Coordinates of C-alpha atoms in Angstrom, one line a residue:
Chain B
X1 CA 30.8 75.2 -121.6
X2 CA 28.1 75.2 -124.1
X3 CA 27.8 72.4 -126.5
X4 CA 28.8 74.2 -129.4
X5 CA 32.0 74.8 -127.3
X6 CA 32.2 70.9 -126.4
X7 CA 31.8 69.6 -129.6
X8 CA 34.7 72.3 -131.2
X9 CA 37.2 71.0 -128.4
X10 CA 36.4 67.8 -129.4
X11 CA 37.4 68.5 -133.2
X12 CA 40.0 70.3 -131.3
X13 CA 41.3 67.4 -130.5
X14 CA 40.6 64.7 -132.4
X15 CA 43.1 66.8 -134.5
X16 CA 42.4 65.4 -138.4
X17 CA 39.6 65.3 -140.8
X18 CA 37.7 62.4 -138.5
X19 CA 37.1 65.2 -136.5
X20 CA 34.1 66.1 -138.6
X21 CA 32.4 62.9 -137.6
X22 CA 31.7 64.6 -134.5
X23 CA 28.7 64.8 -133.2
X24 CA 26.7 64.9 -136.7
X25 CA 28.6 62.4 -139.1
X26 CA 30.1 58.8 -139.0
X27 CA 34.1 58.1 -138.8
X28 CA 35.6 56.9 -141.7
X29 CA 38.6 54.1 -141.1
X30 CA 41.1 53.0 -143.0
X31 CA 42.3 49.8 -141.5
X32 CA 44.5 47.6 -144.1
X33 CA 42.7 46.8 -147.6
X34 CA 39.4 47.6 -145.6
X35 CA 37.3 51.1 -145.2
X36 CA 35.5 50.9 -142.2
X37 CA 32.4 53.5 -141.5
X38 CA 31.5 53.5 -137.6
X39 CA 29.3 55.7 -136.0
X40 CA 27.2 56.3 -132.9
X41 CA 24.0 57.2 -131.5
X42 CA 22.6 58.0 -128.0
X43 CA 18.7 58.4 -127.5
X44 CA 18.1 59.7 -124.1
X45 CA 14.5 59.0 -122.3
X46 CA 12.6 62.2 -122.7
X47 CA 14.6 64.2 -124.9
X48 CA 14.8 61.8 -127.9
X49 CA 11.9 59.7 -126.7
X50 CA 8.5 59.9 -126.1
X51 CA 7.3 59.2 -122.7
X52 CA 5.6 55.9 -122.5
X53 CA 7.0 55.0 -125.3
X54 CA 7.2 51.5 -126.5
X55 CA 11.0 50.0 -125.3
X56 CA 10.6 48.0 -128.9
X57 CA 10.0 51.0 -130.6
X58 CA 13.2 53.2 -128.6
X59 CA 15.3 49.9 -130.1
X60 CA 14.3 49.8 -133.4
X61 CA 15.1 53.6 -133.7
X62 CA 18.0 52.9 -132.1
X63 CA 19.8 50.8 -134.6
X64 CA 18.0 52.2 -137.5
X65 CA 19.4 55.9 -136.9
X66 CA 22.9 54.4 -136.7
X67 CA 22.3 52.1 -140.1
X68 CA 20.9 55.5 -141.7
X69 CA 24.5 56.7 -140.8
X70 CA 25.9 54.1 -142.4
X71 CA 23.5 53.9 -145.6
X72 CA 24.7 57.9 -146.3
X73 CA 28.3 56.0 -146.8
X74 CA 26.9 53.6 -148.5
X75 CA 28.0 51.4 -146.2
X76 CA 27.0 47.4 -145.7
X77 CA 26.6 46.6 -141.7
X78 CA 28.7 44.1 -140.3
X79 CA 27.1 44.4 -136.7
X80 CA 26.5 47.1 -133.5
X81 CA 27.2 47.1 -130.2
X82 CA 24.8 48.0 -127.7
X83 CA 25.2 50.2 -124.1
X84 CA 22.1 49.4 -122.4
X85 CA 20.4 51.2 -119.8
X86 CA 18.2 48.5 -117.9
X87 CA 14.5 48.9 -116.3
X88 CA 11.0 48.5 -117.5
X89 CA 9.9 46.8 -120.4
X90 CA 13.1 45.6 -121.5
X91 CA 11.4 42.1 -122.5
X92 CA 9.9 44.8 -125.1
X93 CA 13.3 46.4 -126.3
X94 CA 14.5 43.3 -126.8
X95 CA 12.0 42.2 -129.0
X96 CA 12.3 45.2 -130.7
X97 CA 15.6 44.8 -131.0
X98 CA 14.9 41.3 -132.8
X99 CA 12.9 42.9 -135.5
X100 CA 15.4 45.5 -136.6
X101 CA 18.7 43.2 -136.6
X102 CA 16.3 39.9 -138.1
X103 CA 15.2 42.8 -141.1
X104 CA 18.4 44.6 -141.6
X105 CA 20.3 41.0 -141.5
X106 CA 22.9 42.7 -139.0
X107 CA 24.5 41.2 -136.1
X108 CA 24.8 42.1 -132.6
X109 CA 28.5 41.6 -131.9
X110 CA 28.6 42.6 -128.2
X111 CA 27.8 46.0 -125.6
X112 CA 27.4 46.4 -121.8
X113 CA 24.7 46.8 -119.7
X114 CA 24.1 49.1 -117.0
X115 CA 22.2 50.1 -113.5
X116 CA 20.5 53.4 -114.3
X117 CA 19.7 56.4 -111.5
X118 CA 16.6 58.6 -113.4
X119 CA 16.0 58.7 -117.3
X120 CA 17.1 56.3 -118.8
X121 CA 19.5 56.2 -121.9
X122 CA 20.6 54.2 -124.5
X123 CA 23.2 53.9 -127.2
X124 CA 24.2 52.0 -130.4
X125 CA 28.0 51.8 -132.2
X126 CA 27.2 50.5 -135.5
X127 CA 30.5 49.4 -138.0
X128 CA 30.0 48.8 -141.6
X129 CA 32.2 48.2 -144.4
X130 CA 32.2 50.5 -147.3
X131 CA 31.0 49.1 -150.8
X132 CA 32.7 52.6 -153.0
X133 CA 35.7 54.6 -152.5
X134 CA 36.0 57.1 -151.7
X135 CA 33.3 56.8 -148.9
X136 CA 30.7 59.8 -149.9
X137 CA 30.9 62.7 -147.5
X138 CA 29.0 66.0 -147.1
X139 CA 32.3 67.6 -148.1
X140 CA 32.4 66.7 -152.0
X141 CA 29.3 69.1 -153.5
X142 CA 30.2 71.3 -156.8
X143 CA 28.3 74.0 -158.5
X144 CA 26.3 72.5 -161.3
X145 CA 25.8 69.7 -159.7
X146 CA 22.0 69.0 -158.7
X147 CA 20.3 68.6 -155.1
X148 CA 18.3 65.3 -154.8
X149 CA 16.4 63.9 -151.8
X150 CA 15.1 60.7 -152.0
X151 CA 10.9 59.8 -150.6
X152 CA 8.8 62.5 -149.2
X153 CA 9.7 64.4 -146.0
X154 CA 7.5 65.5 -143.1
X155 CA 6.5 61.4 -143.1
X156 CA 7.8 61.2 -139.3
X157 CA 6.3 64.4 -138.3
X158 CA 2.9 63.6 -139.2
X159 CA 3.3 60.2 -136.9
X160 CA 4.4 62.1 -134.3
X161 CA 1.5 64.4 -134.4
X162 CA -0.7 61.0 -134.6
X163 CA 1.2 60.0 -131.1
X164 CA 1.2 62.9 -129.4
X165 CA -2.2 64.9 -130.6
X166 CA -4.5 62.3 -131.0
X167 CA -4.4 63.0 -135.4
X168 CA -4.9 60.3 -138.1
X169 CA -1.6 59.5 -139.2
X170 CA 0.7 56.5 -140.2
X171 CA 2.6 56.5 -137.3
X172 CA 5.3 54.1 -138.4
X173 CA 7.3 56.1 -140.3
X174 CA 8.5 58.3 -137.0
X175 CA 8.9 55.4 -134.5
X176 CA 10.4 53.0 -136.8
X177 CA 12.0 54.5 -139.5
X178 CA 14.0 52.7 -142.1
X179 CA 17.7 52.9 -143.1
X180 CA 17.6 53.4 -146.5
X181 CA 20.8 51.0 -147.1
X182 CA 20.6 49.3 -150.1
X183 CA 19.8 52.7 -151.8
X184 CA 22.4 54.6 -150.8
X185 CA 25.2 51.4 -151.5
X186 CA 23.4 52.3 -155.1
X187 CA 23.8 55.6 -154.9
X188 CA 27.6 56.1 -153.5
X189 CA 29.2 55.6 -156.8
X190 CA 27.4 58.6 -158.4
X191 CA 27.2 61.2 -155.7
X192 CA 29.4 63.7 -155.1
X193 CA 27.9 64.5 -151.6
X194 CA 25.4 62.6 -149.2
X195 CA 24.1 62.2 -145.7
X196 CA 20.9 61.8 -144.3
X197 CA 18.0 63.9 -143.4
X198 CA 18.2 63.1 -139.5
X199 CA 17.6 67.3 -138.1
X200 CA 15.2 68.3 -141.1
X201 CA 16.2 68.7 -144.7
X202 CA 16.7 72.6 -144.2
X203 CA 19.3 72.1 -141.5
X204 CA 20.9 69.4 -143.0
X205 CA 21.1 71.0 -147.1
X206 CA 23.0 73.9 -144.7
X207 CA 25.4 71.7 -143.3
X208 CA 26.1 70.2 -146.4
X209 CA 26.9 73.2 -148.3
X210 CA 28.7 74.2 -145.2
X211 CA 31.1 70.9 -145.2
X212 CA 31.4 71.5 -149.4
X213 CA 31.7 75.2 -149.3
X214 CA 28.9 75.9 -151.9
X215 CA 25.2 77.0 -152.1
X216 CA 22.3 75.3 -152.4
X217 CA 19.4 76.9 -154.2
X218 CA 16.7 75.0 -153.7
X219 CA 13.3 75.3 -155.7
X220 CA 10.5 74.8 -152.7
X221 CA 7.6 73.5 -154.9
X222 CA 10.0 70.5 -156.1
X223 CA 10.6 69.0 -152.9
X224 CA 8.0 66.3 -151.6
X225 CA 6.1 66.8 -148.7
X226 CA 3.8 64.7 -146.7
X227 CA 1.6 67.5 -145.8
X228 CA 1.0 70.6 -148.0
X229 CA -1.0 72.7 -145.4
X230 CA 2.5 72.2 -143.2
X231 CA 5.1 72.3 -145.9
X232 CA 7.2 74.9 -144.2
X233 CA 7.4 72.7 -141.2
X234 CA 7.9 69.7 -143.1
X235 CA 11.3 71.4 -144.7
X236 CA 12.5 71.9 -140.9
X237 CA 11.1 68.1 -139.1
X238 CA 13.5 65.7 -138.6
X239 CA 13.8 61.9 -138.6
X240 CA 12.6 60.6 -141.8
X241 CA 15.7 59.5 -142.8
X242 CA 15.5 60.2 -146.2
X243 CA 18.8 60.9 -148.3
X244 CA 19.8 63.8 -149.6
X245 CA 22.8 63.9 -151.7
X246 CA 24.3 66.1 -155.0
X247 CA 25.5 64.8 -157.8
X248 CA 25.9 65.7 -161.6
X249 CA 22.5 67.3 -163.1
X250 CA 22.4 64.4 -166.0
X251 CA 23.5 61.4 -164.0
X252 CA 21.5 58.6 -164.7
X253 CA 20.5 57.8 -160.7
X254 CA 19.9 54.3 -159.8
X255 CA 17.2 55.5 -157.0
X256 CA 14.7 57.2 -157.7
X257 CA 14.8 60.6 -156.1
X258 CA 13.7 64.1 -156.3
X259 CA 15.8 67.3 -158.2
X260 CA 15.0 69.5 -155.7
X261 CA 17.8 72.2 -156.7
X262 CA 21.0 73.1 -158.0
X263 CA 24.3 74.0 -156.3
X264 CA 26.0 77.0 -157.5
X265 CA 29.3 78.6 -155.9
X266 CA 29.3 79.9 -152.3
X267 CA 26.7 83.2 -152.2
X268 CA 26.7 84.7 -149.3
X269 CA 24.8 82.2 -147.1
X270 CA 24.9 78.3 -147.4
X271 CA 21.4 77.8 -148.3
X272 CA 18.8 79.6 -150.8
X273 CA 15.2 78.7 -151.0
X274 CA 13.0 79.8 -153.9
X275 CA 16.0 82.8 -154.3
X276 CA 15.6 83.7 -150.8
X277 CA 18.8 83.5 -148.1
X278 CA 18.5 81.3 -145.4
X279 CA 20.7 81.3 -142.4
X280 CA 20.4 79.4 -138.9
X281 CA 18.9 82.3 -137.3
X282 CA 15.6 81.0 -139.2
X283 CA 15.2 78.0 -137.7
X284 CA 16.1 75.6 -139.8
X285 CA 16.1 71.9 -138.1
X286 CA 16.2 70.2 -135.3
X287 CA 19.4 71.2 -133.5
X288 CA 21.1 68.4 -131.6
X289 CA 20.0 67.4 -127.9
Chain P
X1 CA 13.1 41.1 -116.5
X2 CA 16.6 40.6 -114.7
X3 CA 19.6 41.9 -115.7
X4 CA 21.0 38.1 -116.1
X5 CA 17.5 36.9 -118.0
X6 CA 18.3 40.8 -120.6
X7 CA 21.9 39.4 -121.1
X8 CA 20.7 35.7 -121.5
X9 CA 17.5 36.7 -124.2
X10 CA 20.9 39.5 -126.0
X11 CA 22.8 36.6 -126.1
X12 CA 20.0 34.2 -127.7
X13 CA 19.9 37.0 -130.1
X14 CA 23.1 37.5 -131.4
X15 CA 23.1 33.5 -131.8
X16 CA 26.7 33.2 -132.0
X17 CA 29.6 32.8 -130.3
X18 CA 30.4 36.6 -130.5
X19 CA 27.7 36.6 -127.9
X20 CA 29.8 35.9 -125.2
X21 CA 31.3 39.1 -126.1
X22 CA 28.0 40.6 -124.4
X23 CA 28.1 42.7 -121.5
X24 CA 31.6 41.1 -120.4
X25 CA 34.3 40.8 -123.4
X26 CA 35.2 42.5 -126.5
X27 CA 33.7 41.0 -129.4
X28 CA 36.1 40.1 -132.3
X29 CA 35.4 40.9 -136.1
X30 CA 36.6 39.3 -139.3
X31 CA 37.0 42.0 -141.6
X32 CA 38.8 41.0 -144.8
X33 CA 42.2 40.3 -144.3
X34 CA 42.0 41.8 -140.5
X35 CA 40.8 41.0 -137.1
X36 CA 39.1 43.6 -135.7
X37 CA 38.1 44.1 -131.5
X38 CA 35.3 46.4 -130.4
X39 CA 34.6 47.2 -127.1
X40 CA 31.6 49.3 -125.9
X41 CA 31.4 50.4 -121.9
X42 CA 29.4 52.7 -120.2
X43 CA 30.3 54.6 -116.2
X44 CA 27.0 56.3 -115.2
X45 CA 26.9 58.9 -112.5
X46 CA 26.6 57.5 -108.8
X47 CA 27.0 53.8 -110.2
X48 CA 30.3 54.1 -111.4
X49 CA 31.4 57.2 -110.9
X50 CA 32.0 58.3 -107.2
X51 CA 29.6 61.7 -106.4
X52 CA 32.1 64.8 -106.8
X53 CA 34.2 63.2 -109.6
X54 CA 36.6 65.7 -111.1
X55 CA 35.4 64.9 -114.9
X56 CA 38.7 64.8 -116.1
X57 CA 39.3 61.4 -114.1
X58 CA 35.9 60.1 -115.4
X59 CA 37.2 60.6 -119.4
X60 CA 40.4 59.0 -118.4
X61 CA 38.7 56.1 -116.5
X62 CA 36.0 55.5 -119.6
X63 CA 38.5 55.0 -122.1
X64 CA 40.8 53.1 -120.1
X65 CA 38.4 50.9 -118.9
X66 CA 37.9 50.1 -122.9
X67 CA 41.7 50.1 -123.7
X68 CA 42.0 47.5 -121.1
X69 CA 39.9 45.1 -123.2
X70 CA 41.8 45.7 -126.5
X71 CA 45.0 45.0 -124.3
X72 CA 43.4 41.6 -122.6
X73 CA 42.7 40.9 -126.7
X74 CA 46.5 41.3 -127.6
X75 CA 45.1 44.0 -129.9
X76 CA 45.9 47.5 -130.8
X77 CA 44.4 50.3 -130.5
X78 CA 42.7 52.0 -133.8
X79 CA 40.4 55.1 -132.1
X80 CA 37.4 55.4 -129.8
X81 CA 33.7 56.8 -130.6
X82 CA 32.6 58.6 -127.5
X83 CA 28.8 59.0 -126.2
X84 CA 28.8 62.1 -124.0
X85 CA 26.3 63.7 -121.9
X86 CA 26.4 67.3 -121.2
X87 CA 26.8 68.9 -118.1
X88 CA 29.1 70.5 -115.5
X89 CA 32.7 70.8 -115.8
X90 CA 33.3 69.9 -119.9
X91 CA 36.7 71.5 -120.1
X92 CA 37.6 69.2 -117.5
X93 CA 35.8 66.2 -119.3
X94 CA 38.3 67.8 -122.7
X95 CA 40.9 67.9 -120.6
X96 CA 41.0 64.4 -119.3
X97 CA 39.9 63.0 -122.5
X98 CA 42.9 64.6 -124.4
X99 CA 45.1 63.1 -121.8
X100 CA 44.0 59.5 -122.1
X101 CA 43.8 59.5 -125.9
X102 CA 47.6 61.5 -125.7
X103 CA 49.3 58.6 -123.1
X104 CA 47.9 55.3 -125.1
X105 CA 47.9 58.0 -128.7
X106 CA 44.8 56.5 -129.8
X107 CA 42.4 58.7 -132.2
X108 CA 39.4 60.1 -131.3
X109 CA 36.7 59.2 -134.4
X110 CA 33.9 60.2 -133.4
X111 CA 30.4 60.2 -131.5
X112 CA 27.5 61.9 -130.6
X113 CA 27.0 64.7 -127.8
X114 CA 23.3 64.7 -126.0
X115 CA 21.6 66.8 -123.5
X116 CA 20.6 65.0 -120.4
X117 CA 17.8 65.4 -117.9
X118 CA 19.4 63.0 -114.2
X119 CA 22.5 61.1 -113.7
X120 CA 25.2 61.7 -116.6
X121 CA 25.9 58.5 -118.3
X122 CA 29.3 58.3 -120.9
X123 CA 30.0 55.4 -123.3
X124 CA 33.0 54.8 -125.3
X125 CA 33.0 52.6 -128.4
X126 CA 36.8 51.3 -128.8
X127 CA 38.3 49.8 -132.0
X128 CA 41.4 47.9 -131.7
X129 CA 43.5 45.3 -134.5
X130 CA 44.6 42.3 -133.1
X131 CA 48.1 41.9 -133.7
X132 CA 48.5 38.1 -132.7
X133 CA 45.5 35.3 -134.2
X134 CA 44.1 33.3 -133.0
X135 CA 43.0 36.5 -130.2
X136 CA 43.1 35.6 -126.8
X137 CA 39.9 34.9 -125.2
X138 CA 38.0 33.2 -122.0
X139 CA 38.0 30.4 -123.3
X140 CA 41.1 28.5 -123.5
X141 CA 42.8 27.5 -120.6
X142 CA 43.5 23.9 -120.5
X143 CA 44.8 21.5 -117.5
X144 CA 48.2 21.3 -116.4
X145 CA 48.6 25.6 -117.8
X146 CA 49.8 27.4 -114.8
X147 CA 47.8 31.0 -113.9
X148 CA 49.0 34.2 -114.2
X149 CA 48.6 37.7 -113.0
X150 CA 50.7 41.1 -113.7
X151 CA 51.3 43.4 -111.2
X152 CA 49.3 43.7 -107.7
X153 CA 46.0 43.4 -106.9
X154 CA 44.1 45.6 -104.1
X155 CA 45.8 49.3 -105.3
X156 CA 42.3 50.7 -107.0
X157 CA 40.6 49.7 -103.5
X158 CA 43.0 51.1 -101.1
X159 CA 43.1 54.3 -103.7
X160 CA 39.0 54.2 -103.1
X161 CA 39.3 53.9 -99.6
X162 CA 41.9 56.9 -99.7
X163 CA 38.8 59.3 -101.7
X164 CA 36.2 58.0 -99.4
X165 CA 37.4 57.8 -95.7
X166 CA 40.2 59.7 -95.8
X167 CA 42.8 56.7 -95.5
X168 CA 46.7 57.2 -97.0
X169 CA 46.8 55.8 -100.6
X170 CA 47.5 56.6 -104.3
X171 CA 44.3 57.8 -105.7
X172 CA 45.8 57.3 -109.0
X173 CA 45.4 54.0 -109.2
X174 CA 41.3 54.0 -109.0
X175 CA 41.1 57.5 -110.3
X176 CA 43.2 56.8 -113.6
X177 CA 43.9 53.1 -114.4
X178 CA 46.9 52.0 -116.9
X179 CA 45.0 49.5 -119.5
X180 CA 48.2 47.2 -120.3
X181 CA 48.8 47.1 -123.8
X182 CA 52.2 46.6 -124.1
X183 CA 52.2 43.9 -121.9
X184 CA 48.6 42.5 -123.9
X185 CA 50.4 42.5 -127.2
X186 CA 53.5 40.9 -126.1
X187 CA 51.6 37.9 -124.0
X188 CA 49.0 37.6 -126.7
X189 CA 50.7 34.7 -128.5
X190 CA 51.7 32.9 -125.6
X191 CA 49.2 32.4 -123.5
X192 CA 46.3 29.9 -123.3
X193 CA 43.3 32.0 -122.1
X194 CA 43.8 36.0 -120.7
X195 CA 41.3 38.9 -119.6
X196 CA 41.8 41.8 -117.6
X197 CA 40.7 41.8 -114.3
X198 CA 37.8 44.4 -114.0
X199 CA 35.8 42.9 -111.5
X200 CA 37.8 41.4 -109.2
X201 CA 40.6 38.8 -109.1
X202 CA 38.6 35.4 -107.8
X203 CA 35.4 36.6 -109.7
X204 CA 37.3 37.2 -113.1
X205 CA 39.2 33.6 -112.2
X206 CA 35.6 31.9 -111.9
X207 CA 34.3 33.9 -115.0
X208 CA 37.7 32.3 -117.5
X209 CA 37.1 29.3 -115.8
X210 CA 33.4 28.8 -117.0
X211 CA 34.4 30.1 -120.6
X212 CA 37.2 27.3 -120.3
X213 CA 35.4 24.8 -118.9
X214 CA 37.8 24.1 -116.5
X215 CA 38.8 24.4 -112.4
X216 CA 41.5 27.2 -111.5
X217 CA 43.0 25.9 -108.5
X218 CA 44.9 29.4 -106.5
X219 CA 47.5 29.3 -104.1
X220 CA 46.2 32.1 -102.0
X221 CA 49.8 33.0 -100.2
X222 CA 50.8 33.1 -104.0
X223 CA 48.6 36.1 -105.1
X224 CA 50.2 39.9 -104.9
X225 CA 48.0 41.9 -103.0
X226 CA 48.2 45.7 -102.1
X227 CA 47.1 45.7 -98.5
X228 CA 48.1 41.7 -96.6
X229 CA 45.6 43.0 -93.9
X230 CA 43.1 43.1 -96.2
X231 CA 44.2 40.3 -98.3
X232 CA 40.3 38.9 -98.5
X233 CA 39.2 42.3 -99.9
X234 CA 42.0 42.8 -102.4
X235 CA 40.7 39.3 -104.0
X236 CA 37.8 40.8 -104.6
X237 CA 37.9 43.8 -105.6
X238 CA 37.6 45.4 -108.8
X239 CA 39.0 48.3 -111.1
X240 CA 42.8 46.9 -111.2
X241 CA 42.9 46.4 -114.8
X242 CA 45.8 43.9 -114.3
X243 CA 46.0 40.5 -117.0
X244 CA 44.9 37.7 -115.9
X245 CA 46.1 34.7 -118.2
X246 CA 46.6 31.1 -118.3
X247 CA 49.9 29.5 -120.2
X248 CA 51.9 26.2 -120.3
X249 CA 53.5 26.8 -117.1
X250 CA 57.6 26.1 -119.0
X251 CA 56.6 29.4 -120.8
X252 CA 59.3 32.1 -121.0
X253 CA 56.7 34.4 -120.1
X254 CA 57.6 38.0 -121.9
X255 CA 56.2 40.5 -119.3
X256 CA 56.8 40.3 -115.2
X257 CA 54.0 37.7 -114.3
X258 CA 53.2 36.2 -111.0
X259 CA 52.1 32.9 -111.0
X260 CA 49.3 31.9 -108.8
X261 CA 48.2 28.9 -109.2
X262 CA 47.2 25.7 -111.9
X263 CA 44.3 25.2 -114.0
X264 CA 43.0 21.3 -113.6
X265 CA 40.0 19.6 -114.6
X266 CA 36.7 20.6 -114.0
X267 CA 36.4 19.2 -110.4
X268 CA 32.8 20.2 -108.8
X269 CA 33.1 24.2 -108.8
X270 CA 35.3 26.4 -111.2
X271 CA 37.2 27.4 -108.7
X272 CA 39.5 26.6 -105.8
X273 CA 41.5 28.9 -103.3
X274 CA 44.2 26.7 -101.0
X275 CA 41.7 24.1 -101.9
X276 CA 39.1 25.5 -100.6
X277 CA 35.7 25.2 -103.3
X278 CA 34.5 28.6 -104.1
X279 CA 31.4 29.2 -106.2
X280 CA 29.4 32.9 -106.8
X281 CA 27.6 32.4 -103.4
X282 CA 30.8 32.9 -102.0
X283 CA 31.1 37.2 -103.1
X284 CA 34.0 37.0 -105.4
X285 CA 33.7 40.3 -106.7
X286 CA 31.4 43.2 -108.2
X287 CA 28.7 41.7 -109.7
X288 CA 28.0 44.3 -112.9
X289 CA 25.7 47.5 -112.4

């Protein structure tokens, strides 16, 4: 069974529109007056981690990939829950984990903790409560509307070249990014689509259009990149965490962000860049591991 | 760093009393007008999950195991978030999953699907409502309340002993535990302290003892046990998932209870058997891996 297959008997399953939260989205619940947005995270030890990686590091990413979840909902934290792998260095993950709860201001409500047999893995449940209903989705994109991605992307994949290739670079911004919360909380009453840029903006504007049944047309030369000489892989790294959301062209946005395109009515493909299609087969992210 | 000194430094970091909820409880949420219950556990491969597993028992065991602590809560169930590592017999892992989720008809949310490189590891996230406030916890059983447990204890270890030597017994009772919430709900507002008993019975006994802050005295003869040979074993062995609860000992109790013993004053130790002083030195159960 390939995971493709695993993930669409999932959906299978789960049976009702949750099901897109699957794998690549967080769960919206209704639970009395209350909407709830949870999601969940696993980082596994050499696939999602570098070796020798700092264990403060692994937990700040950790939490901050599930509160980037949560920020695309415009979503306010009320606390995670950890599963917890133990072994070395975990006086490290937990000071880590300090740091990100102590400057997100969010609890840590509860979790287990487990005897591990080889690589070691973690994961984070993160529940917020949403601040604008409805919750934003990737499902709500029109034609007209314009693209927008907030900051500059290929940020994380110039650290990582710093960690693993010896280059100058800010390393920060891949092994601790930041949720952008209170942005997006700003944000969710004027978008009509948004998630965050967690598999590389070209994957994820697919996926969008995808869950909204449009096109994007994106202009290249508008969107922000961290590294000209490596713009095409900048389009395609993941983990900076940026968001990326649609909205109406002259909405007065609250963030500041980048037009970075236009969404016209489903062409063919899902994605156009600088007029030219776009499909999967051309590499477009990160695809889930 | 210990596992006991990781859980101690999580618990000084959450900083309140959902803390306790850490590594051993659910952890309860104000949320509006409603009271929420999250519970995060985690079976990895040759720790918790016998060698040869048929993965459909493994998805029916994670999400029971979780269920179990929404039922100990009084609460009900609102939908899981799974964490699921890839590998060998999926359909199976489907199959077992959609069974679980179809007997207890809880929603599956969401999660995340990752690639692994040893041991599998699962996690399931469950949400529950409580249905009864103030929710049941460790932490209130008071002197003079008689103790309580449903059902018998001993029929997951004899259904162990049945997969791994060969011995006559129900596997069903280790392979695919029943998490009680029926019989959660309707004790929730009468009892005094309850918890499920996961780890075994005179372990779990010491554990709502210390939360109470009080001495559970048993009556040994008293206790229902699956094998009377092995009456010592059956005390102390885990994977039950019966209710273990504490109540005014008049109380018209609403679900088939037996009642083995009275909690007194803290006297010495938090626990006695036919008078007997036992403490942790004495192997009351499965210390957590």
């Amino acid at each position: 069974m390939t995971e493709g297959e695993f993930i669409a008997a999932l959906r299978a399953l789960a049976g009702n529109p949750a099901a897109r939260a699957l794998a690549d989205d967080a769960a919206v619940l209704e639970v009395g007056g209350e909407t709830l947005v949870l999601t969940h995270d696993v980082l596994v030890e050499g696939v999602h981690v570098l070796p020798g990686s700092d264990p403060a590091d692994i937990a700040w990413k950790l939490v901050a990939v599930n509160l980037s979840d949560l920020a695309a909902k415009g979503a306010e934290p009320l606390g995670i829950l950890l599963g917890h792998m133990l072994g070395d260095g975990d006086a490290r993950f937990i000071e880590g984990l300090r740091e990100v709860l102590a400057a997100y201001d969010v609890p840590l409500l509860g979790g287990d903790t487990v005897k591990g047999l080889g690589p070691r893995s973690w994961g984070v449940t993160a529940i917020g409560r949403a601040m604008h209903v409805p919750v934003p989705s990737r499902g709500g994109a029109e034609a007209g509307d314009g693209v927008f991605v907030t900051g500059v992307l290929g940020a994380a994949m110039l650290g990582h070249a710093a960690l693993t290739g010896g280059a100058e670079a800010d390393t920060a911004a891949y092994l601790r990014p930041a949720p952008l919360l209170a942005e997006g909380r700003a944000l969710a009453p004027h978008v009509t689509a948004m998630m965050d840029v967690s598999d590389g903006l070209l994957l994820d504007c697919w996926r969008l259009a995808g869950a909204s049944g449009v096109t994007l047309a994106l202009d290249g030369a508008a969107i922000p990149v961290a590294d000209e000489r490596r713009r095409g892989e900048c389009l395609r790294w993941g983990d900076d965490y940026q968001l990326l959301f649609t909205a109406p062209a002259d909405t007065a946005l609250p963030v500041a962000a980048s037009r970075i395109g236009t969404v016209v009515p489903l062409d063919g493909g899902h994605l156009r860049l600088d007029g030219r299609g776009l499909s999967l087969d051309d590499g477009l992210g990160y695809t889930h591991g």
